[in-house]
PDB file of C-alpha atoms and ligand atoms in Angstrom:
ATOM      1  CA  UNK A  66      81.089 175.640  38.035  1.00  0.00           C
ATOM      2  CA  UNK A  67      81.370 175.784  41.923  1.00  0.00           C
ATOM      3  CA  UNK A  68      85.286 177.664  42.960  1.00  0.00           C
ATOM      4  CA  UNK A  69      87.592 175.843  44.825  1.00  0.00           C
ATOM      5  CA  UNK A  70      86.227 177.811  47.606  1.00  0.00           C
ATOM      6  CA  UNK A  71      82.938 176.895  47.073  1.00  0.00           C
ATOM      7  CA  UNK A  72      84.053 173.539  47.675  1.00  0.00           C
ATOM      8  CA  UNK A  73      85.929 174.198  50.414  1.00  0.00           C
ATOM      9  CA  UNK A  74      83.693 176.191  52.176  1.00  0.00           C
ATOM     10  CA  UNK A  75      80.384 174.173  51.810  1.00  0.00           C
ATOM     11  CA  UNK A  76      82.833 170.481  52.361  1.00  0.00           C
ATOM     12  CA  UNK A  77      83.657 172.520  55.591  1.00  0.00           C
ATOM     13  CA  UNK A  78      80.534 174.283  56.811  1.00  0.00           C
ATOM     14  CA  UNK A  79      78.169 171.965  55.068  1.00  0.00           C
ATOM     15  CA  UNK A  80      76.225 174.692  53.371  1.00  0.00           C
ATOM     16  CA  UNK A  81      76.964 178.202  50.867  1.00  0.00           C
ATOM     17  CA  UNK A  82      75.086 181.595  51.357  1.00  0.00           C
ATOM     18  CA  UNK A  83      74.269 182.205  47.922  1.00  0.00           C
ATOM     19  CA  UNK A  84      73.890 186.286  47.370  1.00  0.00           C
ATOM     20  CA  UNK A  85      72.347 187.668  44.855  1.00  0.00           C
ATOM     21  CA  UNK A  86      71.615 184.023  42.907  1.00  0.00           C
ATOM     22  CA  UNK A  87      68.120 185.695  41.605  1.00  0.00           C
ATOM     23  CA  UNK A  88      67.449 188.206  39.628  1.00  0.00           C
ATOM     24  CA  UNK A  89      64.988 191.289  40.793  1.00  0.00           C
ATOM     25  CA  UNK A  90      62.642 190.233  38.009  1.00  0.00           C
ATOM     26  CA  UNK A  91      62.571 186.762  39.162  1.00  0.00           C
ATOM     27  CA  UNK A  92      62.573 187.797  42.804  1.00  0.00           C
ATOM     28  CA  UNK A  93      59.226 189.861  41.645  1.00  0.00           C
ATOM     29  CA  UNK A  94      57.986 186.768  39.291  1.00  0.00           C
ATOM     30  CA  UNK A  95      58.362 184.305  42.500  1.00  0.00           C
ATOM     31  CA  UNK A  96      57.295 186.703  44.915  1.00  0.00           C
ATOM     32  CA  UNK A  97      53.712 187.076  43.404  1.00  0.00           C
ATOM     33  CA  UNK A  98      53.278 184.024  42.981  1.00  0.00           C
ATOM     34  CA  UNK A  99      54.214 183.057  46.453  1.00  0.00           C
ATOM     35  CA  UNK A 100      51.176 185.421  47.520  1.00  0.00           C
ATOM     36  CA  UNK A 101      48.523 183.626  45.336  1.00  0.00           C
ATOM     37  CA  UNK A 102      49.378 180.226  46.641  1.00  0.00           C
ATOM     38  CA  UNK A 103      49.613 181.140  49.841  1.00  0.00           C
ATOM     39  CA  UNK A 104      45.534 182.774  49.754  1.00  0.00           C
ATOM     40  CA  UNK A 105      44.749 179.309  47.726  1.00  0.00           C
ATOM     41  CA  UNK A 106      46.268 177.388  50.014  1.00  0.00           C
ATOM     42  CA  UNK A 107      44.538 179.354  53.514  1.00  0.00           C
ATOM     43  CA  UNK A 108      41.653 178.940  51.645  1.00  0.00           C
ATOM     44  CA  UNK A 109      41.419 175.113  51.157  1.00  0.00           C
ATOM     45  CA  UNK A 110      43.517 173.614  53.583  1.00  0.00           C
ATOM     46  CA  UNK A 111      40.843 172.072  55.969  1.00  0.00           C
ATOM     47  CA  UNK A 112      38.509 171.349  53.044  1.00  0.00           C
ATOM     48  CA  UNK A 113      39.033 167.416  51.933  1.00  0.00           C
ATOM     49  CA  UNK A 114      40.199 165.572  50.230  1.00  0.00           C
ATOM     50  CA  UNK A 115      42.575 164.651  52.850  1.00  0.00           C
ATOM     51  CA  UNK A 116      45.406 162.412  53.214  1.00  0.00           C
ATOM     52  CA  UNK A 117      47.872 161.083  56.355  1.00  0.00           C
ATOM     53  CA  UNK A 118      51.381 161.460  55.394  1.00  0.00           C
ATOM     54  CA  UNK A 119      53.476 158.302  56.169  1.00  0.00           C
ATOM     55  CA  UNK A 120      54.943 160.262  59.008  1.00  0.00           C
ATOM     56  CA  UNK A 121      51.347 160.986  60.589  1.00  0.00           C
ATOM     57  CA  UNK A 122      50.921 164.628  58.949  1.00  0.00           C
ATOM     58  CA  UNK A 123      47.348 165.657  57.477  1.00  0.00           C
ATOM     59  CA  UNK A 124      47.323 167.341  54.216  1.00  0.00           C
ATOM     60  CA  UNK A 125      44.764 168.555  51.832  1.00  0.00           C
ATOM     61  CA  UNK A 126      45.286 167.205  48.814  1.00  0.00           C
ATOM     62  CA  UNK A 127      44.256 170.320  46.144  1.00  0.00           C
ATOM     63  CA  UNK A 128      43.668 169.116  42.352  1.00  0.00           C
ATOM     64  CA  UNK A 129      43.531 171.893  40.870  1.00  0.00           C
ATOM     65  CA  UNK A 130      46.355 173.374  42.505  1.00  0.00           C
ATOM     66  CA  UNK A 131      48.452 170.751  41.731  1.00  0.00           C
ATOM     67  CA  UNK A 132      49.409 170.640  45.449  1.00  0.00           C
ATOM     68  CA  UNK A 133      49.578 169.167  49.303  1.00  0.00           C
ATOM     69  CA  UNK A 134      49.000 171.307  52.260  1.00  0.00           C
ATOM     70  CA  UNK A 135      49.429 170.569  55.921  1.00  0.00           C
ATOM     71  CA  UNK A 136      48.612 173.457  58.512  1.00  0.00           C
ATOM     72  CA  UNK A 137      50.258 173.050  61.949  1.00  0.00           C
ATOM     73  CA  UNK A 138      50.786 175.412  64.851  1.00  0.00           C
ATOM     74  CA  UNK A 139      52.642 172.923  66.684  1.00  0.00           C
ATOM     75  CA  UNK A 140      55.407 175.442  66.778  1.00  0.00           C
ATOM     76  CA  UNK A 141      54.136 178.521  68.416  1.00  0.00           C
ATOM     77  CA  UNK A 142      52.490 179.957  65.701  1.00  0.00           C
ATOM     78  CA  UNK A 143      51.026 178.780  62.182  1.00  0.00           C
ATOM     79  CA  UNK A 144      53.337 177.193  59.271  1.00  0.00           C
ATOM     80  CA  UNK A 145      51.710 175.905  55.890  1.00  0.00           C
ATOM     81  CA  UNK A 146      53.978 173.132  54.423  1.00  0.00           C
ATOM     82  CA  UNK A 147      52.743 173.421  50.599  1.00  0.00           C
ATOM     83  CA  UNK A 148      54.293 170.854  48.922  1.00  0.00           C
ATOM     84  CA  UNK A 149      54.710 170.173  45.202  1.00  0.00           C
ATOM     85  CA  UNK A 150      54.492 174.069  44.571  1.00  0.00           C
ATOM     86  CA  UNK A 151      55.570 173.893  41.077  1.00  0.00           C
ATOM     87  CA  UNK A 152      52.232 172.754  39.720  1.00  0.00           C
ATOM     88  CA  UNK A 153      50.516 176.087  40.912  1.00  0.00           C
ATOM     89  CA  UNK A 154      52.173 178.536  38.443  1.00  0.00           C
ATOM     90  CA  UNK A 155      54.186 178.879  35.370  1.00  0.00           C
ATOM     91  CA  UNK A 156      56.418 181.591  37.345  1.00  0.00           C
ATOM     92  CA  UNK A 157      58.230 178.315  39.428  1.00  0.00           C
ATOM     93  CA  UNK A 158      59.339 176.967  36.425  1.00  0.00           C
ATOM     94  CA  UNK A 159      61.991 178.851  36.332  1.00  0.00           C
ATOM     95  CA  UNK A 160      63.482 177.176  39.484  1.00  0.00           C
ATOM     96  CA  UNK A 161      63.498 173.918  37.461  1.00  0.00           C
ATOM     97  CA  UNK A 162      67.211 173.591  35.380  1.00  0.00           C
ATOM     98  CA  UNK A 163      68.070 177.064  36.913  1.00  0.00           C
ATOM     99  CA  UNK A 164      71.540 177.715  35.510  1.00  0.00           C
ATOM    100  CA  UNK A 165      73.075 178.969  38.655  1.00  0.00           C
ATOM    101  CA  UNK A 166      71.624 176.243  40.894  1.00  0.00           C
ATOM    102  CA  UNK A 167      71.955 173.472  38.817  1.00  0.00           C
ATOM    103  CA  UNK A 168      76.210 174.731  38.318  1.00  0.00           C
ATOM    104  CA  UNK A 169      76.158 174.202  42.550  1.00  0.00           C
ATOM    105  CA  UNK A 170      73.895 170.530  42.140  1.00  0.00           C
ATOM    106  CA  UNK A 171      76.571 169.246  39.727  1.00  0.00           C
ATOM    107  CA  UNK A 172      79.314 170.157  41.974  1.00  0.00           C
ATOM    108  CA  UNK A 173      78.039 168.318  44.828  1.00  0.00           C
ATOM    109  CA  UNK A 174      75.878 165.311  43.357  1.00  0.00           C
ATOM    110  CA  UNK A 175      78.017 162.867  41.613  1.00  0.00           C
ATOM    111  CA  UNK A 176      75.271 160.520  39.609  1.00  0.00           C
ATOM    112  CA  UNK A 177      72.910 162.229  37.406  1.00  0.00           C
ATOM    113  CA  UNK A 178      70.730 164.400  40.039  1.00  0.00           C
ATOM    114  CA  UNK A 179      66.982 165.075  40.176  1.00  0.00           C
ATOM    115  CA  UNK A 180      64.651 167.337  42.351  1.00  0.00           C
ATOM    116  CA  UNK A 181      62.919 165.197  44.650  1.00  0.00           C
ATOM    117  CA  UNK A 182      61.562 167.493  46.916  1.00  0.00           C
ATOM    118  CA  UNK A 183      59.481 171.215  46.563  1.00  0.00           C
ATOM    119  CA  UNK A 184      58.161 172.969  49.320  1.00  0.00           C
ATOM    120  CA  UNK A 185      56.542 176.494  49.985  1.00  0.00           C
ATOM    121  CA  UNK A 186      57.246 177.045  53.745  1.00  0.00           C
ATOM    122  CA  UNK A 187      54.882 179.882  54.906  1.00  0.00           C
ATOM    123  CA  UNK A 188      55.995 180.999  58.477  1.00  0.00           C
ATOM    124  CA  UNK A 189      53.843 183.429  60.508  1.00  0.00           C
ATOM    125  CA  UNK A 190      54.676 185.021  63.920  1.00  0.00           C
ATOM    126  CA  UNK A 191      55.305 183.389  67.051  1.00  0.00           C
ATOM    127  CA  UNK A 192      56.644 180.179  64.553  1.00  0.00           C
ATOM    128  CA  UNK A 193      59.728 178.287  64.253  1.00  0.00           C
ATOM    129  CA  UNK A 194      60.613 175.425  62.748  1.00  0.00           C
ATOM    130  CA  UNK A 195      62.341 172.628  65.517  1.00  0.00           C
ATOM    131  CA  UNK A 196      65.936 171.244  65.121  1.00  0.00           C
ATOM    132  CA  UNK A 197      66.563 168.345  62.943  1.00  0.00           C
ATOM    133  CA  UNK A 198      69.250 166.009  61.355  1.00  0.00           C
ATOM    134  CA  UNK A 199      73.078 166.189  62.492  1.00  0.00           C
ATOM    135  CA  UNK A 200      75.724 163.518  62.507  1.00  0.00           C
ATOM    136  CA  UNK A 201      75.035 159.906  62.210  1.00  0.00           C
ATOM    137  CA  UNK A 202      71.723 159.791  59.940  1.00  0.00           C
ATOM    138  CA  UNK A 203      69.904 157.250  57.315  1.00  0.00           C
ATOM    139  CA  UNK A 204      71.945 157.057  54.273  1.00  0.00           C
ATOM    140  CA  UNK A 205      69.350 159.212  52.148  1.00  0.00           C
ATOM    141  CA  UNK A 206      70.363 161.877  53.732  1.00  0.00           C
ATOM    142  CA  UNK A 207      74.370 161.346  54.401  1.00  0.00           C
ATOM    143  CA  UNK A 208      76.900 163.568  53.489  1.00  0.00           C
ATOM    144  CA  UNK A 209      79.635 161.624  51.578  1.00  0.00           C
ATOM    145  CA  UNK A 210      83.116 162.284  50.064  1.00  0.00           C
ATOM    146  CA  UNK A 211      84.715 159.878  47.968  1.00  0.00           C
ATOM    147  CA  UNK A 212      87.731 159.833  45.651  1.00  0.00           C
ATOM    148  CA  UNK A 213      85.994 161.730  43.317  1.00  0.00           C
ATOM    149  CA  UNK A 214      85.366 164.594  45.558  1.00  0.00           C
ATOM    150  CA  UNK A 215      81.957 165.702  47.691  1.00  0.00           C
ATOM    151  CA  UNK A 216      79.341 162.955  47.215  1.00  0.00           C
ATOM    152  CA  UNK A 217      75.907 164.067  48.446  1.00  0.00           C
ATOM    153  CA  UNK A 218      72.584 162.217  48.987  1.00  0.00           C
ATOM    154  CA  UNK A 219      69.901 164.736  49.782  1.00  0.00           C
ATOM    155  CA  UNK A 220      70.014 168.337  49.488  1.00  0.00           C
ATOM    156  CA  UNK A 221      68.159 171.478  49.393  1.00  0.00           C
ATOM    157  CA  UNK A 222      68.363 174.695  48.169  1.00  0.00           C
ATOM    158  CA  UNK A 223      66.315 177.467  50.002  1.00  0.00           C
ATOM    159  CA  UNK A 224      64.814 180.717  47.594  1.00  0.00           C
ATOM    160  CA  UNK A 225      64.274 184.182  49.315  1.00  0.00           C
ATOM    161  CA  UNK A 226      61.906 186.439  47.586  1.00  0.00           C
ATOM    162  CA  UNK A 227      62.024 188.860  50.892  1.00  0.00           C
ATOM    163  CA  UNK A 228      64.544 189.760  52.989  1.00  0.00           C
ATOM    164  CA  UNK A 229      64.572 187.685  56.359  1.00  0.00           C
ATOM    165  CA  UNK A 230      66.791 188.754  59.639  1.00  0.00           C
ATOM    166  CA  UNK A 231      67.026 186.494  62.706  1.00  0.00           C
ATOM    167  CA  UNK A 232      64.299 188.213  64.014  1.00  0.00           C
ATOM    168  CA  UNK A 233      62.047 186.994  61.541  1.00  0.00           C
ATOM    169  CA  UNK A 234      62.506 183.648  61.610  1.00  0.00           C
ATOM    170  CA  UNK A 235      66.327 183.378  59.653  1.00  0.00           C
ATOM    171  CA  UNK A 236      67.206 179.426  58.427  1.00  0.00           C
ATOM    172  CA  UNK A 237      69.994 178.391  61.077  1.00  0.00           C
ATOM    173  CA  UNK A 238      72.545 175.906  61.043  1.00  0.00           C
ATOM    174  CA  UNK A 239      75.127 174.427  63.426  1.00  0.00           C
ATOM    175  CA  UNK A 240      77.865 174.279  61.161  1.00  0.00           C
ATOM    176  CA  UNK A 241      80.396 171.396  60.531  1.00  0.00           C
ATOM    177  CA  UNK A 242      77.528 169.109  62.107  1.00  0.00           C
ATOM    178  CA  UNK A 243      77.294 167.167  58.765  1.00  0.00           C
ATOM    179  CA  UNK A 244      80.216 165.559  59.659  1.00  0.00           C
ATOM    180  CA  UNK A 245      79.595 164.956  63.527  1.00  0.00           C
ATOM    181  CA  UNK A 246      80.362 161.170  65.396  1.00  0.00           C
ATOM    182  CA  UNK A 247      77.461 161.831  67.725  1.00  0.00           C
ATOM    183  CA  UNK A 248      74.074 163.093  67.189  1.00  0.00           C
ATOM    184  CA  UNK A 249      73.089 166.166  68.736  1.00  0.00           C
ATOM    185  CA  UNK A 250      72.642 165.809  72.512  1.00  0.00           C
ATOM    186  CA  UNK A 251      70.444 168.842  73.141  1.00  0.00           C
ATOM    187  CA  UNK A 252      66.843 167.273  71.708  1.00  0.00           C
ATOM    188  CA  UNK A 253      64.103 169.211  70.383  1.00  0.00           C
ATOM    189  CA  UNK A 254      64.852 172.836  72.099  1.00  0.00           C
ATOM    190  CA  UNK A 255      63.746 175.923  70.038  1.00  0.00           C
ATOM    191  CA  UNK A 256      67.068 176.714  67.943  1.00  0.00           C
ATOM    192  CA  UNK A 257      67.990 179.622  69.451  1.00  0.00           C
ATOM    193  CA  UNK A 258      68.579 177.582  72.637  1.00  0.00           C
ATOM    194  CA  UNK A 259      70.571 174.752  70.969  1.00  0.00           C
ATOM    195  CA  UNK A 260      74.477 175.867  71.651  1.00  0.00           C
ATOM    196  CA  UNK A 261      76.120 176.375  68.349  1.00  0.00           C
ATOM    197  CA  UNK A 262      73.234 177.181  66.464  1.00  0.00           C
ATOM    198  CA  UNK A 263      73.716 180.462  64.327  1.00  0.00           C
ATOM    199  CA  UNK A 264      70.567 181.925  62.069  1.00  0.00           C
ATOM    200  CA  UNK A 265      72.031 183.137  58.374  1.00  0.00           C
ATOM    201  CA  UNK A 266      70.024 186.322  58.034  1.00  0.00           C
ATOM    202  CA  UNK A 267      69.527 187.171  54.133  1.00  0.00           C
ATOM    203  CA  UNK A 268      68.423 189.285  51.430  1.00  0.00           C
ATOM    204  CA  UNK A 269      65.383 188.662  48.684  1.00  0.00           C
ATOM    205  CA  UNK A 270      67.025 187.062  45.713  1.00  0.00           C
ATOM    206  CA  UNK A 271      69.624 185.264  47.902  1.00  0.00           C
ATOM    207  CA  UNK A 272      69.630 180.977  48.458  1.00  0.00           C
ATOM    208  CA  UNK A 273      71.171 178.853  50.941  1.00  0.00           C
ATOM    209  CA  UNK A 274      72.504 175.317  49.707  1.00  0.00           C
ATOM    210  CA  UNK A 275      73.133 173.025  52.418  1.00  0.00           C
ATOM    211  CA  UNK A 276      73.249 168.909  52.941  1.00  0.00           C
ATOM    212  CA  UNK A 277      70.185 167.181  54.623  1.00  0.00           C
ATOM    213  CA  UNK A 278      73.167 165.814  56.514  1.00  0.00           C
ATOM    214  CA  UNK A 279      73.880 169.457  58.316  1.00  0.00           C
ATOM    215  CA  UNK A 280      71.668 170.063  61.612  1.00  0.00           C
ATOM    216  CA  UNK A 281      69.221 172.935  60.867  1.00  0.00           C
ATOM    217  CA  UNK A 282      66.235 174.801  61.294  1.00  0.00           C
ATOM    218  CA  UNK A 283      64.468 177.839  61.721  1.00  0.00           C
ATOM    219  CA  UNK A 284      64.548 181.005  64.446  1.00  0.00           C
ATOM    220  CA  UNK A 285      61.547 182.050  65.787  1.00  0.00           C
ATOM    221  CA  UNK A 286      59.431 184.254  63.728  1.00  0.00           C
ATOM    222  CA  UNK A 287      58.914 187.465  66.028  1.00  0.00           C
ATOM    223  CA  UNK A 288      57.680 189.878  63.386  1.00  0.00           C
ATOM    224  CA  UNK A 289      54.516 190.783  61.796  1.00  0.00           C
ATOM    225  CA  UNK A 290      56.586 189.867  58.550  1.00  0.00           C
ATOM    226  CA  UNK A 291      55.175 186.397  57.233  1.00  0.00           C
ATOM    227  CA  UNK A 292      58.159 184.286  56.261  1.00  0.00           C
ATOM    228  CA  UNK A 293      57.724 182.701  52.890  1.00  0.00           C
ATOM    229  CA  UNK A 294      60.593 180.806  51.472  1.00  0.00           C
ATOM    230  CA  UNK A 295      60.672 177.986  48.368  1.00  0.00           C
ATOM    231  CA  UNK A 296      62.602 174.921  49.417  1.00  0.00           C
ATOM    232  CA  UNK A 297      63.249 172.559  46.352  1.00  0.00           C
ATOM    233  CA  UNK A 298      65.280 169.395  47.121  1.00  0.00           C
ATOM    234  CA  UNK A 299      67.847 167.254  44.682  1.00  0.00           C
ATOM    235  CA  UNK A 300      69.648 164.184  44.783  1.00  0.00           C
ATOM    236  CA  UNK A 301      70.977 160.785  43.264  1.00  0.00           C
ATOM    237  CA  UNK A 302      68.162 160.213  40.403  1.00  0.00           C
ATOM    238  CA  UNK A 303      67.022 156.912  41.669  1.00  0.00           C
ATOM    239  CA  UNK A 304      65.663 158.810  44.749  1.00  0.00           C
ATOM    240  CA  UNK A 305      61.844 158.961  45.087  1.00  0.00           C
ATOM    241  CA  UNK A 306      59.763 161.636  46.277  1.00  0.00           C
ATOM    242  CA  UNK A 307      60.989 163.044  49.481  1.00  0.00           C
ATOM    243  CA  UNK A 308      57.820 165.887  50.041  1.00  0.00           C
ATOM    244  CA  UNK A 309      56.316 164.278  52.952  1.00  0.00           C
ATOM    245  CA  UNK A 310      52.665 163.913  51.104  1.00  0.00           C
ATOM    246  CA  UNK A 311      54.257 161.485  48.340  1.00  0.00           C
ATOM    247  CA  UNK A 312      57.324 160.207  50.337  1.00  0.00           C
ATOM    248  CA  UNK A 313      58.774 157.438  47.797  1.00  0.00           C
ATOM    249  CA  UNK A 314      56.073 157.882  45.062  1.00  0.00           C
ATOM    250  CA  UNK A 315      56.875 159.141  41.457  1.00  0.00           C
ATOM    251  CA  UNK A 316      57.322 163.318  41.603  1.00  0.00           C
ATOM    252  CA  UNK A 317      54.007 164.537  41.725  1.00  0.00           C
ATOM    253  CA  UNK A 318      54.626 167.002  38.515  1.00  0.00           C
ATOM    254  CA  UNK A 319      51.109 167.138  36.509  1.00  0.00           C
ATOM    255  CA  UNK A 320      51.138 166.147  32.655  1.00  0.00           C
ATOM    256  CA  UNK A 321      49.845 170.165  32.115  1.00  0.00           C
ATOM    257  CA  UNK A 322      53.159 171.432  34.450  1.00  0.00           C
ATOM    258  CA  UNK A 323      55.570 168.989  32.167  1.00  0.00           C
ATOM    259  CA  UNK A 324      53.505 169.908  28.640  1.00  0.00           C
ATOM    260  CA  UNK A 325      55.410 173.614  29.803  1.00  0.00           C
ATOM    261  CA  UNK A 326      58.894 172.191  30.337  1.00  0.00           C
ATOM    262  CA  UNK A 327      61.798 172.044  28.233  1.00  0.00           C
ATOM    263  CA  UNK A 328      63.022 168.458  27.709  1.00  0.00           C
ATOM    264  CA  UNK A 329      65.837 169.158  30.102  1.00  0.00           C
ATOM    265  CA  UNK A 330      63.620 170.278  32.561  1.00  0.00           C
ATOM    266  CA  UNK A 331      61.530 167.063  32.789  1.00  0.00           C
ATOM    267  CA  UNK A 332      64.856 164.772  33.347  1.00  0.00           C
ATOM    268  CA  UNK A 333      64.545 166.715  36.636  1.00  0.00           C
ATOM    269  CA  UNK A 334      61.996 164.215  37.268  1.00  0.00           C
ATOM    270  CA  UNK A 335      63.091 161.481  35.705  1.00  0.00           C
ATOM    271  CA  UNK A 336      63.800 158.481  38.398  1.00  0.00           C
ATOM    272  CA  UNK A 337      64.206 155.696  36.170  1.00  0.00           C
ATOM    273  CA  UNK A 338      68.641 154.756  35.304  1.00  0.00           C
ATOM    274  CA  UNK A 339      68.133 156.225  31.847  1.00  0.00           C
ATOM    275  CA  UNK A 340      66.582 159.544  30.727  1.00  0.00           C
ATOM    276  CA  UNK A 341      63.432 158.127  28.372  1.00  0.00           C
TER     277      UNK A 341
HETATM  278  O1  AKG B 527      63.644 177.236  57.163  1.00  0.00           O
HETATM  279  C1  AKG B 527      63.121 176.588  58.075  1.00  0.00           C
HETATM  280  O2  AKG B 527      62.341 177.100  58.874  1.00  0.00           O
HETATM  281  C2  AKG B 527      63.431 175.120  58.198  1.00  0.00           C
HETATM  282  C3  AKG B 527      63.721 174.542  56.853  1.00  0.00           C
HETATM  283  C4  AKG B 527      64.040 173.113  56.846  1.00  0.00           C
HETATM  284  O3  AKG B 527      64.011 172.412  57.810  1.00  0.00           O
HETATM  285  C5  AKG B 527      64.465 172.513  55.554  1.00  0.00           C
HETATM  286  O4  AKG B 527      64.445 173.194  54.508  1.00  0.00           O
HETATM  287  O5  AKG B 527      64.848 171.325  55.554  1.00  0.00           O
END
């Protein structure tokens, strides 16, 4: 169960820096696997087949992988947006009905919530990742309290399996912004130059939770250190899809990932009002 100062702190900030919410042996699990997609997914990602994205994006649709890859150095430097990472290995299921996370989802997500999102962000230097989101915003992604308490549509919670300082490329938030009048004035800046914008530097095994609804991003990367970090999105169940590849489609979980899962795991998935 989130504390009362859990609650107060993320209604507040509009995110939590999780410490410690992995174990090493996890950390090591996730870590490895991590490296293997990433080599698949260098590998193949200008091969076809290949698909536009609804919002423009080309991706490389990999069967076998079980996932969608779009390479862009629009940034600076190159990022690989692998999406629907849990196909690729047994060692991500254990990011699906994770205890601690789901404790934090429960607390924040008022109908019955699902993962509709799952990303693999690989960063490498010279790379950031632009502002986005921040007050007024489409109602998939608003932050909402009601009379039951904190009411969210979209959120995400970010996995570290190495540690990551400002310098290399840290998450970063303008705080409080979830619940700004006015979006953010300052455009599409690098994030160190947007004022207010503070990286959260962290350890491996660590997360950050935060609300779609919160204006983020990412530093610059300016190590040799690749940044690798596992993104995995939840919200209201009815909720489609929101990886970029399959925006609005069914999750894209393959009938050999959900022969693996536990019953309770595949509700994760489940978009229809009733669990079948
Ligand atoms: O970590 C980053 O570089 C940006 C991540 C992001 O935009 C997200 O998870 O929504």
């Amino acid at each position: 169960m989130m504390t009362d100062i859990e609650k107060y702190e993320f209604d507040r900030l509009g995110y939590l820096v999780l410490p410690g919410l992995l174990s090493s042996t996890a950390v090591a699990q996730l870590a490895d696997a991590v490296d293997r997609l990433e080599q698949h997914a260098l590998a193949h990602k200008d091969l076809p087949p290949r698909l536009t994205a609804p919002w423009g994006s080309e991706y490389h649709h990999n069967a076998e992988g079980g996932y969608h890859v779009n390479a862009s150095d629009r940034a600076g430097g190159l990022t690989l947006l692998i999406e629907d990472f849990f196909n690729f290995d047994p060692a991500f299921d254990q990011l699906v009905n994770e205890p601690k996370t789901m404790a934090y989802i429960q607390g924040i997500i008022q109908e019955r919530p699902t993962i509709n999102n799952s990303e693999l962000r690989v960063r490498y230097k010279g790379n950031y990742s632009g502002t986005h989101m921040g007050g007024p915003i489409s109602q998939k992604y608003r932050y909402v309290f009601n009379t039951k308490g904190i009411d969210c549509m979209m959120v995400r919670m970010i996995y570290f399996v190495h540690d990551v300082s400002a310098e290399e490329g840290a998450f970063c938030v303008v705080p409080g912004t979830h619940k700004s009048n006015y979006q953010s004035p300052y455009g599409r800046v690098p994030p160190e130059a947007e004022p207010g914008m503070i990286p959260l530097p962290v350890k491996a095994g660590d997360a950050i939770l935060f609300t779609e609804n919160l204006r983020h991003g990412g530093f610059i990367n300016h190590s040799d250190q690749t940044r690798k970090t596992l993104h995995v999105g939840y919200g209201p169940f009815w909720m489609k899809s929101q990886n970029i590849a399959t925006m609005e489609q069914d999750p894209y979980i393959l009938p050999a990932t959900q022969a693996r899962y536990q019953e309770e795991q595949r509700k994760l998935f489940y978009t229809r009002p009733e669990a079948r």
